[in-house]
Amino acid sequence: MKLPRSVAGWTIAVFGVLALVMGAVGLLWPEAQLRMLGFEVPATRSAGDYTGTFLLASSMASFNMGVYYLLATVTEWRSFYRFTVVFRLVTFTVFTIAVLADIAPDRFFGVAAWEGLGAVATAVGLRVDARRGTPPASAAPAPAASADAAR
């Protein structure tokens, strides 16, 4: 895999790797994932408790999202970077409200903070890149014509 070519690309790559890893943890060791988020892990679950099913679905989504973010990094897809800033701020807001409304445990605010800080880091990276004149991947110079083509 190619390394990111911009500051914003690095922020997206870091988030992508972490989303991929956390998704894998949730798929392979769901109890650890629940504990990290501050949720109880009872010895047995009652009938109708679909916590495992929901965790499987959200972990697979996280894993896939990690792949998408890494693909965006490799292609330096700057429109995607901008899109993530907005929706990570929305995620920050929703997760923060969930904690404040006692829908999620206080520890879950760490997830909200991660989303908010990630959004801000990417926004700052995009601004830094714009000031530096970092070109998007599609604006990369075309390869020089060969000597044979010039004849």
Coordinates of N, CA and C in Angstrom, one line a residue:
M1 N 0.8 -1.2 0.0 CA 0.0 0.0 0.0 C 0.9 1.2 0.0
K2 N 0.5 2.2 -0.8 CA 1.2 3.5 -0.8 C 0.9 4.3 0.5
L3 N 1.9 5.1 0.9 CA 1.7 6.0 2.0 C 0.9 7.2 1.6
P4 N 0.2 7.8 2.5 CA -0.6 9.0 2.2 C 0.4 10.1 1.7
R5 N -0.2 10.9 0.8 CA 0.6 12.0 0.2 C 0.2 13.4 0.7
S6 N -0.6 13.4 1.7 CA -1.1 14.7 2.3 C -1.3 14.6 3.8
V7 N -1.4 15.7 4.4 CA -1.7 15.7 5.9 C -3.1 15.1 6.1
A8 N -4.1 15.6 5.3 CA -5.5 15.0 5.4 C -5.5 13.5 5.1
G9 N -4.7 13.1 4.2 CA -4.6 11.7 3.9 C -4.1 10.9 5.1
W10 N -3.2 11.4 5.8 CA -2.7 10.7 7.0 C -3.8 10.6 8.0
T11 N -4.6 11.6 8.2 CA -5.7 11.5 9.2 C -6.7 10.5 8.8
I12 N -7.0 10.4 7.5 CA -7.9 9.4 7.0 C -7.3 8.0 7.1
A13 N -6.0 7.8 6.9 CA -5.4 6.5 7.0 C -5.4 6.0 8.4
V14 N -5.1 6.9 9.4 CA -5.1 6.5 10.8 C -6.5 6.0 11.2
F15 N -7.5 6.8 10.8 CA -8.8 6.4 11.2 C -9.2 5.1 10.5
G16 N -8.8 4.9 9.2 CA -9.1 3.7 8.5 C -8.5 2.5 9.1
V17 N -7.2 2.6 9.5 CA -6.5 1.4 10.2 C -7.2 1.1 11.5
L18 N -7.5 2.1 12.3 CA -8.2 1.9 13.6 C -9.6 1.3 13.4
A19 N -10.3 1.8 12.4 CA -11.7 1.2 12.2 C -11.6 -0.2 11.7
L20 N -10.6 -0.5 10.9 CA -10.4 -1.9 10.5 C -10.0 -2.8 11.7
V21 N -9.1 -2.4 12.5 CA -8.6 -3.1 13.6 C -9.8 -3.3 14.6
M22 N -10.5 -2.2 14.9 CA -11.6 -2.4 15.9 C -12.7 -3.2 15.4
G23 N -13.0 -3.2 14.1 CA -13.9 -4.1 13.5 C -13.5 -5.5 13.6
A24 N -12.2 -5.8 13.4 CA -11.7 -7.2 13.5 C -11.8 -7.6 15.0
V25 N -11.5 -6.7 15.9 CA -11.6 -7.1 17.4 C -13.1 -7.5 17.7
G26 N -14.0 -6.7 17.2 CA -15.4 -7.0 17.5 C -15.9 -8.3 16.9
L27 N -15.3 -8.6 15.7 CA -15.7 -9.9 15.1 C -15.1 -11.1 15.7
L28 N -13.8 -10.9 16.2 CA -13.1 -12.0 16.7 C -13.2 -12.2 18.2
W29 N -13.4 -11.1 18.9 CA -13.4 -11.1 20.4 C -14.4 -10.0 20.9
P30 N -15.7 -10.3 20.7 CA -16.7 -9.3 20.9 C -16.8 -8.9 22.4
E31 N -16.5 -9.8 23.3 CA -16.5 -9.4 24.7 C -15.5 -8.3 25.0
A32 N -14.3 -8.4 24.5 CA -13.3 -7.3 24.7 C -13.8 -6.0 24.1
Q33 N -14.5 -6.0 23.0 CA -15.0 -4.8 22.4 C -16.1 -4.2 23.3
L34 N -17.0 -5.0 23.8 CA -18.0 -4.5 24.7 C -17.4 -3.9 26.0
R35 N -16.4 -4.5 26.5 CA -15.7 -4.0 27.7 C -15.0 -2.6 27.4
M36 N -14.4 -2.6 26.3 CA -13.7 -1.3 25.9 C -14.7 -0.1 25.8
L37 N -15.9 -0.4 25.4 CA -16.9 0.6 25.3 C -17.7 0.9 26.6
G38 N -17.4 0.1 27.6 CA -18.0 0.3 28.9 C -19.3 -0.4 29.1
F39 N -19.6 -1.4 28.2 CA -20.8 -2.2 28.3 C -20.6 -3.4 29.2
E40 N -21.7 -3.9 29.9 CA -21.6 -5.1 30.7 C -21.5 -6.3 29.8
V41 N -20.8 -7.3 30.3 CA -20.7 -8.6 29.6 C -21.2 -9.6 30.5
P42 N -22.5 -9.9 30.5 CA -23.0 -10.9 31.4 C -22.5 -12.3 31.0
A43 N -22.6 -13.2 32.0 CA -22.1 -14.6 31.7 C -23.1 -15.3 30.7
T44 N -24.4 -15.0 30.8 CA -25.3 -15.5 29.8 C -26.2 -14.4 29.4
R45 N -26.8 -14.5 28.3 CA -27.7 -13.5 27.8 C -29.1 -14.1 27.7
S46 N -30.1 -13.3 28.0 CA -31.5 -13.8 28.0 C -32.0 -13.9 26.6
A47 N -33.1 -14.7 26.5 CA -33.8 -14.8 25.2 C -34.2 -13.5 24.7
G48 N -34.0 -13.2 23.4 CA -34.4 -11.9 22.8 C -33.3 -10.9 22.9
D49 N -32.2 -11.2 23.5 CA -31.0 -10.3 23.6 C -30.2 -10.4 22.4
Y50 N -30.2 -9.4 21.5 CA -29.5 -9.5 20.3 C -28.2 -8.7 20.3
T51 N -27.6 -8.5 21.4 CA -26.4 -7.7 21.5 C -25.3 -8.3 20.6
G52 N -25.2 -9.6 20.6 CA -24.2 -10.2 19.8 C -24.4 -10.0 18.3
T53 N -25.7 -10.1 17.9 CA -26.0 -9.9 16.5 C -25.7 -8.4 16.1
F54 N -26.1 -7.5 17.0 CA -25.8 -6.1 16.7 C -24.3 -5.8 16.7
L55 N -23.6 -6.4 17.6 CA -22.1 -6.2 17.6 C -21.5 -6.8 16.4
L56 N -22.0 -7.9 15.9 CA -21.5 -8.5 14.7 C -21.7 -7.6 13.5
A57 N -22.9 -7.0 13.4 CA -23.2 -6.1 12.3 C -22.4 -4.8 12.4
S58 N -22.3 -4.2 13.5 CA -21.5 -3.0 13.6 C -20.0 -3.2 13.5
S59 N -19.5 -4.4 13.9 CA -18.1 -4.7 13.7 C -17.8 -4.9 12.3
M60 N -18.7 -5.6 11.6 CA -18.4 -5.7 10.1 C -18.5 -4.4 9.4
A61 N -19.4 -3.5 9.8 CA -19.5 -2.2 9.2 C -18.2 -1.4 9.5
S62 N -17.7 -1.5 10.7 CA -16.4 -0.8 11.0 C -15.3 -1.4 10.2
F63 N -15.2 -2.7 10.1 CA -14.2 -3.3 9.3 C -14.2 -2.8 7.8
N64 N -15.4 -2.8 7.3 CA -15.6 -2.3 5.9 C -15.3 -0.9 5.8
M65 N -15.7 -0.1 6.7 CA -15.4 1.4 6.7 C -13.9 1.6 6.7
G66 N -13.2 0.8 7.5 CA -11.7 0.9 7.5 C -11.1 0.7 6.1
V67 N -11.7 -0.3 5.4 CA -11.2 -0.6 4.0 C -11.5 0.6 3.1
Y68 N -12.7 1.2 3.3 CA -13.1 2.3 2.4 C -12.2 3.5 2.7
Y69 N -11.9 3.8 3.9 CA -11.0 4.9 4.3 C -9.6 4.7 3.7
L70 N -9.1 3.5 3.8 CA -7.8 3.2 3.3 C -7.8 3.3 1.7
L71 N -8.8 2.9 1.1 CA -8.9 3.0 -0.3 C -8.9 4.5 -0.7
A72 N -9.7 5.3 0.1 CA -9.7 6.8 -0.2 C -8.3 7.4 0.0
T73 N -7.5 6.8 1.0 CA -6.2 7.3 1.2 C -5.3 7.0 0.0
V74 N -5.3 5.8 -0.5 CA -4.5 5.4 -1.6 C -4.8 6.2 -2.8
T75 N -6.0 6.5 -3.1 CA -6.4 7.3 -4.3 C -6.4 8.8 -4.0
E76 N -6.1 9.2 -2.8 CA -6.1 10.6 -2.4 C -7.5 11.3 -2.8
W77 N -8.5 10.6 -2.4 CA -9.9 11.0 -2.8 C -10.4 12.1 -1.8
R78 N -10.0 13.4 -2.2 CA -10.2 14.5 -1.3 C -11.7 14.9 -1.1
S79 N -12.5 14.6 -2.0 CA -14.0 14.8 -1.8 C -14.5 13.9 -0.7
F80 N -14.0 12.7 -0.6 CA -14.3 11.8 0.5 C -13.8 12.3 1.8
Y81 N -12.6 12.9 1.8 CA -12.1 13.5 3.0 C -13.0 14.5 3.6
R82 N -13.5 15.4 2.7 CA -14.4 16.5 3.1 C -15.7 16.0 3.6
F83 N -16.2 15.0 2.9 CA -17.5 14.3 3.3 C -17.4 13.8 4.7
T84 N -16.2 13.1 5.0 CA -16.1 12.5 6.3 C -16.1 13.5 7.5
V85 N -15.6 14.7 7.2 CA -15.5 15.8 8.2 C -17.0 16.1 8.7
V86 N -17.9 16.3 7.8 CA -19.3 16.6 8.1 C -19.9 15.4 8.9
F87 N -19.8 14.2 8.3 CA -20.5 13.1 8.9 C -19.9 12.6 10.2
R88 N -18.6 12.8 10.4 CA -18.0 12.5 11.7 C -18.4 13.5 12.8
L89 N -18.6 14.7 12.4 CA -19.2 15.7 13.3 C -20.6 15.3 13.7
V90 N -21.4 14.8 12.7 CA -22.8 14.4 13.0 C -22.7 13.2 14.0
T91 N -21.8 12.3 13.7 CA -21.6 11.1 14.6 C -21.2 11.5 16.0
F92 N -20.3 12.5 16.1 CA -19.9 13.1 17.4 C -21.1 13.6 18.2
T93 N -21.9 14.3 17.5 CA -23.1 14.9 18.1 C -24.1 13.8 18.6
V94 N -24.4 12.8 17.7 CA -25.3 11.8 18.1 C -24.8 11.0 19.3
F95 N -23.5 10.6 19.3 CA -23.0 9.8 20.3 C -22.9 10.6 21.6
T96 N -22.6 11.9 21.5 CA -22.6 12.7 22.8 C -24.0 12.8 23.4
I97 N -25.0 13.0 22.5 CA -26.3 13.1 23.0 C -26.7 11.7 23.7
A98 N -26.3 10.6 23.1 CA -26.6 9.3 23.7 C -26.0 9.2 25.1
V99 N -24.8 9.7 25.3 CA -24.2 9.6 26.6 C -25.0 10.6 27.6
L100 N -25.2 11.8 27.1 CA -25.9 12.8 28.0 C -27.3 12.3 28.4
A101 N -28.0 11.6 27.5 CA -29.3 11.1 27.7 C -29.4 9.8 28.4
D102 N -28.2 9.3 28.9 CA -28.1 8.0 29.6 C -28.6 6.8 28.7
I103 N -28.4 6.9 27.4 CA -28.7 5.8 26.5 C -27.4 5.0 26.4
A104 N -26.3 5.6 26.5 CA -25.0 4.9 26.5 C -24.2 5.2 27.7
P105 N -23.3 4.3 28.1 CA -22.5 4.6 29.3 C -21.5 5.8 29.1
D106 N -21.1 6.4 30.2 CA -20.2 7.6 30.1 C -18.9 7.3 29.3
R107 N -18.4 6.0 29.4 CA -17.2 5.7 28.7 C -17.4 5.7 27.2
F108 N -18.6 5.7 26.7 CA -18.9 5.7 25.3 C -18.6 7.1 24.7
F109 N -18.5 8.1 25.6 CA -18.1 9.4 25.1 C -16.7 9.4 24.5
G110 N -15.9 8.5 24.8 CA -14.6 8.3 24.2 C -14.8 8.1 22.7
V111 N -15.8 7.3 22.3 CA -16.0 7.1 20.9 C -16.5 8.4 20.2
A112 N -17.3 9.2 20.9 CA -17.8 10.5 20.4 C -16.6 11.4 20.2
A113 N -15.7 11.5 21.2 CA -14.6 12.3 21.2 C -13.6 11.9 20.0
W114 N -13.4 10.6 19.8 CA -12.6 10.2 18.7 C -13.1 10.7 17.4
E115 N -14.4 10.6 17.2 CA -15.1 11.0 16.0 C -14.9 12.5 15.8
G116 N -15.2 13.3 16.9 CA -15.1 14.7 16.8 C -13.6 15.2 16.5
L117 N -12.7 14.6 17.3 CA -11.3 15.0 17.1 C -10.8 14.6 15.7
G118 N -11.2 13.4 15.2 CA -10.8 13.0 13.9 C -11.4 13.9 12.8
A119 N -12.6 14.4 13.0 CA -13.2 15.3 12.0 C -12.4 16.6 12.0
V120 N -12.1 17.1 13.2 CA -11.3 18.4 13.3 C -9.9 18.2 12.7
A121 N -9.3 17.0 13.0 CA -7.9 16.8 12.4 C -8.0 16.7 10.9
T122 N -8.9 16.1 10.3 CA -9.0 16.0 8.9 C -9.3 17.4 8.3
A123 N -10.2 18.2 8.9 CA -10.5 19.5 8.4 C -9.2 20.4 8.5
V124 N -8.5 20.3 9.6 CA -7.2 21.0 9.7 C -6.2 20.6 8.6
G125 N -6.2 19.2 8.4 CA -5.3 18.7 7.4 C -5.6 19.2 6.0
L126 N -6.9 19.2 5.7 CA -7.4 19.7 4.4 C -7.0 21.2 4.2
R127 N -7.1 22.0 5.3 CA -6.7 23.4 5.2 C -5.2 23.5 5.0
V128 N -4.4 22.8 5.7 CA -3.0 22.8 5.6 C -2.6 22.4 4.2
D129 N -3.2 21.3 3.7 CA -2.8 20.9 2.3 C -3.2 22.0 1.3
A130 N -4.3 22.6 1.5 CA -4.7 23.7 0.5 C -3.7 24.8 0.6
R131 N -3.2 25.2 1.7 CA -2.2 26.3 1.8 C -0.9 25.9 1.2
R132 N -0.6 24.6 1.3 CA 0.7 24.1 0.8 C 0.6 23.9 -0.7
G133 N -0.6 23.8 -1.2 CA -0.9 23.5 -2.6 C -0.7 22.1 -3.0
T134 N -1.0 21.2 -2.0 CA -0.9 19.7 -2.2 C -2.0 19.4 -3.3
P135 N -1.5 18.9 -4.4 CA -2.5 18.6 -5.5 C -3.2 17.2 -5.2
P136 N -4.4 17.1 -5.6 CA -5.1 15.8 -5.5 C -4.5 14.8 -6.4
A137 N -4.7 13.6 -6.2 CA -4.1 12.5 -7.0 C -4.4 12.7 -8.5
S138 N -5.6 13.1 -8.8 CA -6.0 13.2 -10.2 C -5.3 14.4 -10.9
A139 N -4.7 15.3 -10.1 CA -4.0 16.4 -10.7 C -2.5 16.1 -10.8
A140 N -2.1 14.9 -10.5 CA -0.7 14.5 -10.6 C -0.2 14.7 -12.1
P141 N 1.0 15.1 -12.3 CA 1.5 15.3 -13.7 C 1.5 14.0 -14.4
A142 N 1.2 14.0 -15.7 CA 1.2 12.9 -16.5 C 2.7 12.5 -16.8
P143 N 2.9 11.2 -17.0 CA 4.3 10.8 -17.3 C 4.8 11.4 -18.6
A144 N 6.1 11.7 -18.6 CA 6.7 12.3 -19.8 C 6.6 11.4 -21.0
A145 N 6.4 12.0 -22.1 CA 6.3 11.2 -23.4 C 7.6 10.6 -23.7
S146 N 7.6 9.4 -24.3 CA 8.8 8.7 -24.6 C 9.5 9.4 -25.8
A147 N 10.7 9.1 -26.0 CA 11.5 9.7 -27.2 C 10.9 9.2 -28.5
D148 N 10.3 7.9 -28.5 CA 9.8 7.4 -29.7 C 8.5 8.2 -30.1
A149 N 7.7 8.6 -29.1 CA 6.5 9.3 -29.4 C 6.8 10.7 -29.9
A150 N 7.9 11.2 -29.5 CA 8.2 12.6 -29.9 C 8.7 12.7 -31.4
R151 N 9.1 11.5 -32.0 CA 9.6 11.5 -33.3 C 8.6 11.6 -34.4

